[in-house]
Coordinates of C-alpha atoms in Angstrom, one line a residue:
X250 CA 0.0 0.0 -0.3
X251 CA 1.3 3.5 -0.5
X252 CA 2.7 5.5 2.0
X253 CA -0.1 8.3 1.7
X254 CA -3.1 8.7 -0.3
X255 CA -2.8 9.5 -4.0
X256 CA -5.6 10.7 -6.6
X257 CA -5.7 7.9 -9.1
X258 CA -8.3 8.7 -12.1
X259 CA -9.6 6.0 -14.2
X260 CA -11.3 6.4 -17.8
X261 CA -14.5 4.5 -17.7
X262 CA -14.3 1.6 -15.7
X263 CA -16.2 -1.2 -17.2
X264 CA -16.0 -5.1 -17.4
X265 CA -12.0 -5.9 -16.4
X266 CA -11.6 -2.3 -15.6
X267 CA -13.8 -2.4 -12.4
X268 CA -11.0 -4.3 -11.0
X269 CA -8.8 -1.3 -11.2
X270 CA -11.2 0.9 -9.4
X271 CA -11.4 -1.8 -6.9
X272 CA -7.8 -1.9 -6.1
X273 CA -7.2 1.6 -5.9
X274 CA -10.1 2.2 -3.5
X275 CA -9.0 -0.8 -1.4
X276 CA -5.6 0.6 -1.4
X277 CA -7.0 3.7 0.0
X278 CA -6.7 5.8 -2.7
X279 CA -8.9 9.1 -3.9
X280 CA -10.4 7.3 -6.8
X281 CA -11.7 9.8 -9.8
X282 CA -14.0 7.7 -12.6
X283 CA -13.9 9.8 -16.0
X284 CA -17.3 8.6 -17.8
X285 CA -19.6 9.0 -20.4
X286 CA -22.8 8.7 -18.3
X287 CA -23.2 9.4 -14.7
X288 CA -25.4 6.3 -15.2
X289 CA -22.2 4.0 -15.4
X290 CA -21.3 3.1 -11.8
X291 CA -24.6 1.3 -11.6
X292 CA -24.4 0.2 -14.9
X293 CA -20.8 -1.7 -14.6
X294 CA -21.0 -2.2 -10.9
X295 CA -18.6 0.0 -9.1
X296 CA -21.0 2.0 -7.1
X297 CA -19.6 2.5 -3.6
X298 CA -15.6 2.2 -4.8
X299 CA -15.2 5.7 -6.5
X300 CA -15.1 9.0 -4.6
X301 CA -15.9 11.3 -7.8
X302 CA -17.1 11.6 -11.0
X303 CA -16.2 13.5 -14.2
X304 CA -18.1 13.3 -17.2
X305 CA -16.1 13.3 -20.5
X306 CA -16.9 12.3 -24.3
X307 CA -14.4 9.1 -23.8
X308 CA -14.2 8.6 -27.4
X309 CA -12.1 12.0 -27.6
X310 CA -8.5 12.5 -26.0
X311 CA -9.3 16.3 -25.7
X312 CA -12.5 15.9 -24.1
X313 CA -10.8 13.7 -21.5
X314 CA -8.1 16.2 -21.1
X315 CA -10.5 19.2 -20.6
X316 CA -12.9 17.2 -18.1
X317 CA -9.5 17.1 -16.0
X318 CA -8.5 20.6 -16.6
X319 CA -11.9 21.9 -15.8
X320 CA -11.6 20.0 -12.1
X321 CA -10.4 20.4 -9.0
X322 CA -8.1 17.5 -10.0
X323 CA -6.0 19.5 -12.3
X324 CA -2.7 19.5 -11.6
X325 CA -3.2 17.1 -8.5
X326 CA -3.7 13.6 -10.7
X327 CA -1.2 11.1 -9.4
X328 CA -2.1 8.9 -12.1
X329 CA -4.4 8.6 -15.0
X330 CA -5.3 5.0 -16.1
X331 CA -7.5 3.5 -18.7
X332 CA -10.0 0.8 -17.6
X333 CA -11.5 -0.1 -20.8
X334 CA -9.8 -0.9 -24.1
X335 CA -11.3 1.2 -26.5
X336 CA -10.3 4.6 -24.5
X337 CA -6.7 3.1 -23.9
X338 CA -5.2 5.1 -26.8
X339 CA -7.2 8.4 -25.6
X340 CA -6.2 8.2 -22.0
X341 CA -2.5 7.5 -23.2
X342 CA -2.7 11.0 -25.2
X343 CA -4.5 12.9 -22.2
X344 CA -2.0 11.4 -19.5
X345 CA 0.9 12.6 -21.7
X346 CA -0.4 16.0 -22.0
X347 CA -0.6 16.1 -18.3
X348 CA 2.9 14.4 -17.8
X349 CA 1.7 11.6 -16.1
X350 CA 3.2 8.2 -16.3
X351 CA 1.6 6.0 -18.9
X352 CA 1.7 3.7 -22.1
X353 CA 3.2 5.8 -25.2
X354 CA 0.4 6.9 -27.2
X355 CA 1.6 5.4 -30.4
X356 CA 2.3 2.2 -29.0
X357 CA -1.6 2.3 -27.1
X358 CA -2.7 3.1 -30.6
X359 CA -0.9 0.4 -32.4
X360 CA -2.4 -2.0 -29.5
X361 CA -5.9 -0.8 -30.1
X362 CA -5.8 -1.1 -33.8
X363 CA -4.9 -4.7 -35.2
X364 CA -3.5 -3.4 -38.6
X365 CA -1.1 -1.1 -37.0
X366 CA 0.1 -4.0 -34.7
X367 CA 0.5 -6.3 -37.5
X368 CA 2.6 -3.6 -39.2
X369 CA 4.9 -3.5 -36.4
X370 CA 5.0 -6.9 -36.1
X371 CA 6.0 -7.6 -39.6
X372 CA 8.7 -4.9 -39.5
X373 CA 10.5 -6.5 -36.3
X374 CA 10.2 -10.1 -37.6
X375 CA 7.5 -11.3 -35.0
X376 CA 5.8 -14.4 -36.3
X377 CA 2.4 -13.6 -37.0
X378 CA -0.4 -14.3 -39.4
X379 CA 0.1 -13.0 -43.4
X380 CA -2.5 -10.2 -43.9
X381 CA -4.2 -7.6 -45.8
X382 CA -6.0 -4.6 -44.8
X383 CA -9.1 -3.9 -46.9
X384 CA -11.9 -1.7 -47.2
X385 CA -14.2 -2.9 -50.2
X386 CA -15.3 -6.1 -51.2
X387 CA -13.0 -6.4 -54.2
X388 CA -10.0 -5.8 -52.2
X389 CA -11.2 -8.5 -49.7
X390 CA -11.6 -11.2 -52.2
X391 CA -8.3 -10.2 -54.1
X392 CA -6.5 -10.4 -50.6
X393 CA -8.4 -14.1 -49.4
X394 CA -7.1 -15.5 -52.9
X395 CA -3.5 -14.0 -52.2
X396 CA -3.6 -15.6 -48.6
X397 CA -5.1 -18.8 -49.5
X398 CA -8.6 -19.9 -48.0
X399 CA -9.4 -20.7 -45.0
X400 CA -9.2 -17.0 -44.2
X401 CA -10.1 -14.6 -41.3
X402 CA -12.1 -11.6 -41.6
X403 CA -12.2 -9.0 -38.7
X404 CA -12.6 -5.2 -37.7
X405 CA -9.5 -3.4 -36.8
X406 CA -10.7 -1.8 -33.8
X407 CA -12.8 -4.2 -32.2
X408 CA -12.7 -7.2 -29.1
X409 CA -14.7 -9.8 -27.7
X410 CA -14.8 -11.5 -30.9
X411 CA -17.1 -9.2 -32.5
X412 CA -17.7 -9.3 -35.9
X413 CA -15.0 -12.1 -36.7
X414 CA -15.6 -14.7 -39.3
X415 CA -14.0 -17.8 -40.7
X416 CA -14.3 -17.9 -44.0
X417 CA -13.7 -21.1 -46.5
X418 CA -14.6 -19.5 -49.5
X419 CA -15.5 -16.3 -51.7
X420 CA -19.3 -17.1 -51.3
X421 CA -18.8 -16.9 -47.6
X422 CA -16.6 -13.8 -47.8
X423 CA -19.2 -12.1 -49.8
X424 CA -21.7 -12.8 -47.4
X425 CA -19.8 -11.9 -44.3
X426 CA -18.0 -8.8 -45.7
X427 CA -21.8 -7.2 -46.4
X428 CA -22.6 -8.0 -42.5
X429 CA -19.4 -6.6 -41.5
X430 CA -19.9 -3.6 -43.4
X431 CA -23.6 -3.0 -41.4
X432 CA -21.6 -3.2 -38.1
X433 CA -21.2 0.5 -37.3
X434 CA -20.6 0.9 -33.3
X435 CA -19.2 -1.1 -30.7
X436 CA -19.1 -0.9 -27.0
X437 CA -19.5 2.5 -25.6
X438 CA -20.5 3.9 -29.0
X439 CA -17.0 3.7 -30.2
X440 CA -17.2 3.6 -34.1
X441 CA -16.0 0.4 -36.0
X442 CA -13.1 1.6 -38.3
X443 CA -14.2 0.8 -42.4
X444 CA -11.3 -1.0 -42.7
X445 CA -10.6 -4.4 -42.2
X446 CA -8.2 -7.2 -42.0
X447 CA -7.9 -10.4 -44.2
X448 CA -5.7 -12.7 -42.0
X449 CA -4.6 -16.3 -42.4
X450 CA -6.2 -18.8 -40.5
X451 CA -3.5 -20.3 -38.4
X452 CA -4.2 -23.9 -37.3
X453 CA -2.9 -24.8 -33.7
X454 CA -3.9 -24.8 -29.9
X455 CA -4.6 -21.0 -28.7
X456 CA -3.2 -19.8 -25.6
X457 CA -2.8 -16.2 -24.0
X458 CA 0.4 -15.1 -22.1
X459 CA -0.2 -12.9 -19.1
X460 CA 2.6 -10.5 -18.4
X461 CA 3.9 -7.6 -16.6
X462 CA 6.9 -5.8 -17.9
X463 CA 9.4 -3.4 -16.8
X464 CA 11.5 -1.9 -19.2
X465 CA 10.9 -4.8 -21.6
X466 CA 11.7 -7.6 -19.1
X467 CA 9.0 -9.6 -17.7
X468 CA 8.8 -9.9 -13.9
X469 CA 5.8 -12.1 -14.1
X470 CA 4.5 -14.2 -16.8
X471 CA 2.0 -17.1 -16.9
X472 CA 0.6 -18.9 -19.8
X473 CA -3.4 -19.5 -20.1
X474 CA -4.7 -22.7 -22.1
X475 CA -7.7 -21.4 -24.3
X476 CA -10.9 -23.3 -26.0
X477 CA -13.1 -21.7 -28.4
X478 CA -16.2 -22.4 -29.8
X479 CA -16.7 -24.7 -32.9
X480 CA -15.8 -23.0 -36.1
X481 CA -17.2 -20.7 -37.7
X482 CA -16.9 -18.6 -34.7
X483 CA -14.2 -17.8 -32.1
X484 CA -15.9 -17.3 -28.7
X485 CA -13.8 -18.2 -25.9
X486 CA -15.4 -20.9 -23.9
X487 CA -12.9 -22.2 -21.3
X488 CA -9.4 -20.5 -19.7
X489 CA -7.1 -22.6 -17.7
X490 CA -4.3 -21.0 -15.9
X491 CA -1.6 -22.1 -16.0
X492 CA -2.3 -24.1 -19.0
X493 CA -2.4 -28.1 -18.6
X494 CA -0.9 -28.8 -22.2
X495 CA 2.0 -27.9 -24.2
X496 CA 4.0 -26.9 -20.9
X497 CA 7.6 -27.4 -22.9
X498 CA 6.5 -24.6 -25.4
X499 CA 5.7 -22.1 -22.0
X500 CA 9.0 -20.4 -22.9
X501 CA 8.5 -20.1 -26.6
X502 CA 5.1 -18.8 -26.1
X503 CA 6.4 -16.1 -23.5
X504 CA 9.3 -15.1 -25.6
X505 CA 7.2 -14.4 -28.4
X506 CA 4.7 -12.5 -26.7
X507 CA 7.3 -10.2 -25.2
X508 CA 8.7 -9.5 -28.8
X509 CA 5.3 -8.6 -30.2
X510 CA 4.9 -6.3 -27.1
X511 CA 8.3 -4.7 -27.7
X512 CA 7.8 -4.4 -31.6
X513 CA 4.6 -2.3 -30.8
X514 CA 6.4 -0.2 -28.1
X515 CA 4.5 -1.6 -25.1
X516 CA 8.0 -2.3 -22.7
X517 CA 6.0 -1.5 -19.3
X518 CA 3.0 -2.5 -17.2
X519 CA 0.4 -5.6 -17.7
X520 CA -0.5 -7.1 -20.9
X521 CA -2.4 -9.8 -22.1
X522 CA -1.3 -11.7 -25.4
X523 CA -2.8 -14.1 -27.6
X524 CA -1.0 -16.5 -29.5
X525 CA -1.4 -19.9 -31.2
X526 CA 1.0 -22.6 -31.5
X527 CA 1.4 -23.5 -35.3
X528 CA 3.1 -26.4 -36.5
X529 CA 6.2 -23.8 -37.2
X530 CA 5.9 -22.5 -33.7
X531 CA 4.2 -19.5 -31.6
X532 CA 2.2 -17.1 -33.8
X533 CA 1.0 -14.0 -32.7
X534 CA -2.8 -13.4 -32.9
X535 CA -3.0 -9.9 -30.9
X536 CA -1.7 -7.9 -28.2
X537 CA -3.8 -6.1 -25.6
X538 CA -1.9 -3.6 -23.5
X539 CA -4.0 -4.3 -20.3
X540 CA -4.8 -7.2 -17.7
X541 CA -6.5 -10.2 -19.4
X542 CA -10.5 -9.8 -19.2
X543 CA -12.7 -12.9 -19.1
X544 CA -12.1 -13.4 -15.4
X545 CA -8.5 -14.3 -16.1
X546 CA -6.8 -11.5 -14.1
X547 CA -9.6 -11.0 -11.7
X548 CA -10.1 -14.4 -10.8
X549 CA -7.8 -16.9 -12.2
X550 CA -4.5 -15.3 -11.5
X551 CA -5.8 -14.6 -7.7
X552 CA -6.8 -18.2 -7.4
X553 CA -3.8 -19.7 -8.8
X554 CA -1.0 -17.5 -7.6
X555 CA -2.5 -15.1 -5.2
X556 CA -1.5 -12.2 -7.6
X557 CA -3.5 -9.0 -7.6
X558 CA -2.3 -7.6 -11.2
X559 CA -4.9 -4.6 -10.8
X560 CA -3.2 -3.3 -7.6
X561 CA 0.4 -3.7 -9.2
X562 CA -0.4 -1.9 -12.2
X563 CA -1.9 1.0 -10.1
X564 CA 1.5 1.0 -8.3
X565 CA 3.1 1.1 -11.2
X566 CA 1.7 3.9 -12.5
X567 CA 2.2 5.7 -9.5
X568 CA 5.9 5.0 -9.7
X569 CA 5.8 2.7 -6.7
X570 CA 7.2 -1.0 -6.7
X571 CA 4.7 -3.6 -8.1
X572 CA 4.4 -6.5 -6.0
X573 CA 4.4 -9.5 -8.3
X574 CA 5.7 -12.5 -6.6
X575 CA 3.1 -15.7 -6.5
X576 CA 2.1 -16.3 -2.8
X577 CA 0.9 -20.0 -3.9
X578 CA 1.2 -22.5 -6.8
X579 CA -2.2 -23.7 -7.6
X580 CA -4.6 -23.6 -10.8
X581 CA -7.7 -22.5 -11.6
X582 CA -10.1 -22.3 -14.5
X583 CA -13.2 -20.8 -16.2
X584 CA -15.8 -22.8 -18.2
X585 CA -18.6 -20.8 -19.9
X586 CA -22.5 -21.9 -20.4
X587 CA -23.5 -21.5 -24.2
X588 CA -26.6 -22.3 -26.1
X589 CA -26.3 -25.2 -28.4
X590 CA -29.0 -24.0 -30.6
X591 CA -31.0 -20.5 -31.4
X592 CA -34.0 -20.6 -29.5
X593 CA -36.2 -19.7 -26.6
X594 CA -35.3 -21.2 -23.0
X595 CA -38.2 -23.4 -21.7
X596 CA -36.0 -24.5 -18.4
X597 CA -32.6 -25.0 -17.1
X598 CA -31.5 -27.4 -14.5
X599 CA -28.3 -29.0 -13.0
X600 CA -26.7 -25.4 -12.4
X601 CA -27.3 -26.3 -8.5
X602 CA -24.1 -28.3 -8.5
X603 CA -22.2 -25.0 -9.5
X604 CA -23.0 -24.1 -5.5
X605 CA -22.1 -27.4 -4.1
X606 CA -19.1 -28.3 -5.8
X607 CA -15.9 -28.4 -3.9
X608 CA -14.0 -27.0 -6.7
X609 CA -16.3 -24.1 -7.6
X610 CA -15.1 -20.6 -6.2
X611 CA -17.5 -18.5 -8.1
X612 CA -20.3 -18.8 -10.7
X613 CA -23.0 -16.7 -12.5
X614 CA -26.0 -17.9 -14.3
X615 CA -27.1 -15.0 -16.6
X616 CA -30.0 -16.8 -18.1
X617 CA -33.7 -17.9 -17.3
X618 CA -36.6 -19.5 -19.1
X619 CA -38.3 -17.2 -21.4
X620 CA -34.9 -15.8 -22.8
X621 CA -34.0 -15.9 -26.1
X622 CA -30.7 -17.4 -26.7
X623 CA -28.4 -17.8 -29.8
X624 CA -25.4 -20.3 -30.7
X625 CA -22.6 -17.8 -29.6
X626 CA -21.0 -15.7 -32.1
X627 CA -19.1 -13.1 -29.8
X628 CA -18.3 -13.3 -26.0
X629 CA -22.0 -11.3 -25.4
X630 CA -23.7 -14.5 -26.4
X631 CA -22.5 -16.9 -23.5
X632 CA -25.1 -17.4 -20.8
X633 CA -23.1 -17.9 -17.6
X634 CA -19.6 -19.2 -16.0
X635 CA -18.3 -21.1 -13.2
X636 CA -14.7 -20.8 -12.1
X637 CA -12.9 -23.5 -10.0
X638 CA -9.6 -23.7 -8.1
X639 CA -7.6 -27.1 -7.7
X640 CA -3.5 -28.2 -7.0
X641 CA -3.2 -29.0 -10.9
X642 CA -4.2 -27.6 -14.3
X643 CA -6.0 -30.6 -15.4
X644 CA -8.0 -31.0 -12.5
X645 CA -9.5 -27.3 -12.4
X646 CA -9.9 -27.6 -16.0
X647 CA -11.9 -30.9 -15.7
X648 CA -13.9 -29.9 -12.8
X649 CA -15.0 -26.6 -14.7
X650 CA -15.9 -28.7 -17.7
X651 CA -17.8 -30.9 -15.7
X652 CA -20.1 -28.4 -13.8
X653 CA -20.8 -26.6 -17.3
X654 CA -21.7 -30.1 -18.9
X655 CA -24.2 -30.9 -16.0
X656 CA -26.6 -28.0 -16.8
X657 CA -29.3 -28.7 -19.4
X658 CA -31.2 -26.4 -21.3
X659 CA -34.2 -27.1 -22.7
X660 CA -36.1 -25.3 -25.3
X661 CA -39.7 -23.9 -26.1
X662 CA -40.8 -25.5 -29.3
X663 CA -41.5 -23.2 -32.2
X664 CA -45.4 -22.7 -32.9
X665 CA -46.1 -24.0 -36.2
X666 CA -48.7 -21.5 -38.4
X667 CA -52.3 -22.8 -38.5
X668 CA -53.4 -24.0 -42.0
X669 CA -55.7 -21.8 -43.8
X670 CA -59.3 -23.0 -42.9
X671 CA -58.2 -24.4 -39.4

């Protein structure tokens, strides 16, 4: 804990970023939330763990700066920290104007935009996917032919698998491209760039590397095993920390992740790097210059190693030592409940076991009878989760999977229209 209370501002705490506000609040700091709406503490679940709100257009770096300049905290902030992916580069821009420690704006911009990141990997020889940036369908078709099917079509500045398509041929590409062009606005009203990526589809198991760097050197690193939903979608449905498979490749995965971070200019603080282990070795999928979401940092790191990456990050931004020595060596996993078909839920059973299992440490069921559900196309379509902890990664993983498989969802049958005259 800091020797004295500091003033720490967060730009739009939400999702994983709520853990930032909680960490700073519990450290005894004065927590300022810079938000697009005064309703957001209730919306994202951080009521009671902040001291003041400043309202700004978080889609505009100048607006963030001006909200601070017009506040009682101008010249008094000790740290300005992005607490949502989408505003990370804008927060960095405002922090540079305020003379505060943080991620360089250009590095944050590359991390936020997948095309700029791909260019940086290529320039620095970091193994990744073949790619082309495209703006219109004709360019996309040409790029896919040059790269070779199957390919992946994705937006350049979105997250949570939104707008990501697995494409096997030109017909599928035509259909998906029209759908993607209709996707104009993502989370928090950020605009979807009208430039897209066609990428080579890389075969192999997927991992994320959870890192904390100091001047380019990892002071903490762990590899998370991932499982995604069946193609053509890429929704993450299982995380196991540390990985239970390919342990012999952990060093190579970590080294590749660090090279990718250095290529885009992220050499300090936390990161979450997604990597596939191909037949030719690790290849970068994408870099995120923040702690891992999907409860990886807020729960799995805590359960497995007793680490609070959010508190360490607050300390880093304040110029204080980041405490990242694991307090224990266990394992944790999270498995997500998903729908096997589109429809209306008639009933749910089996989830009672989530509360009774000795492995389960936390769970959430976000679906009820009467809800319309779909086969998951993005993370927003998942229906709940259970987090488990155990002495080994395999044990934690199998416990989480068993608990999710124990749940049965039944569906209402569609009512057929009556024949004429009935």
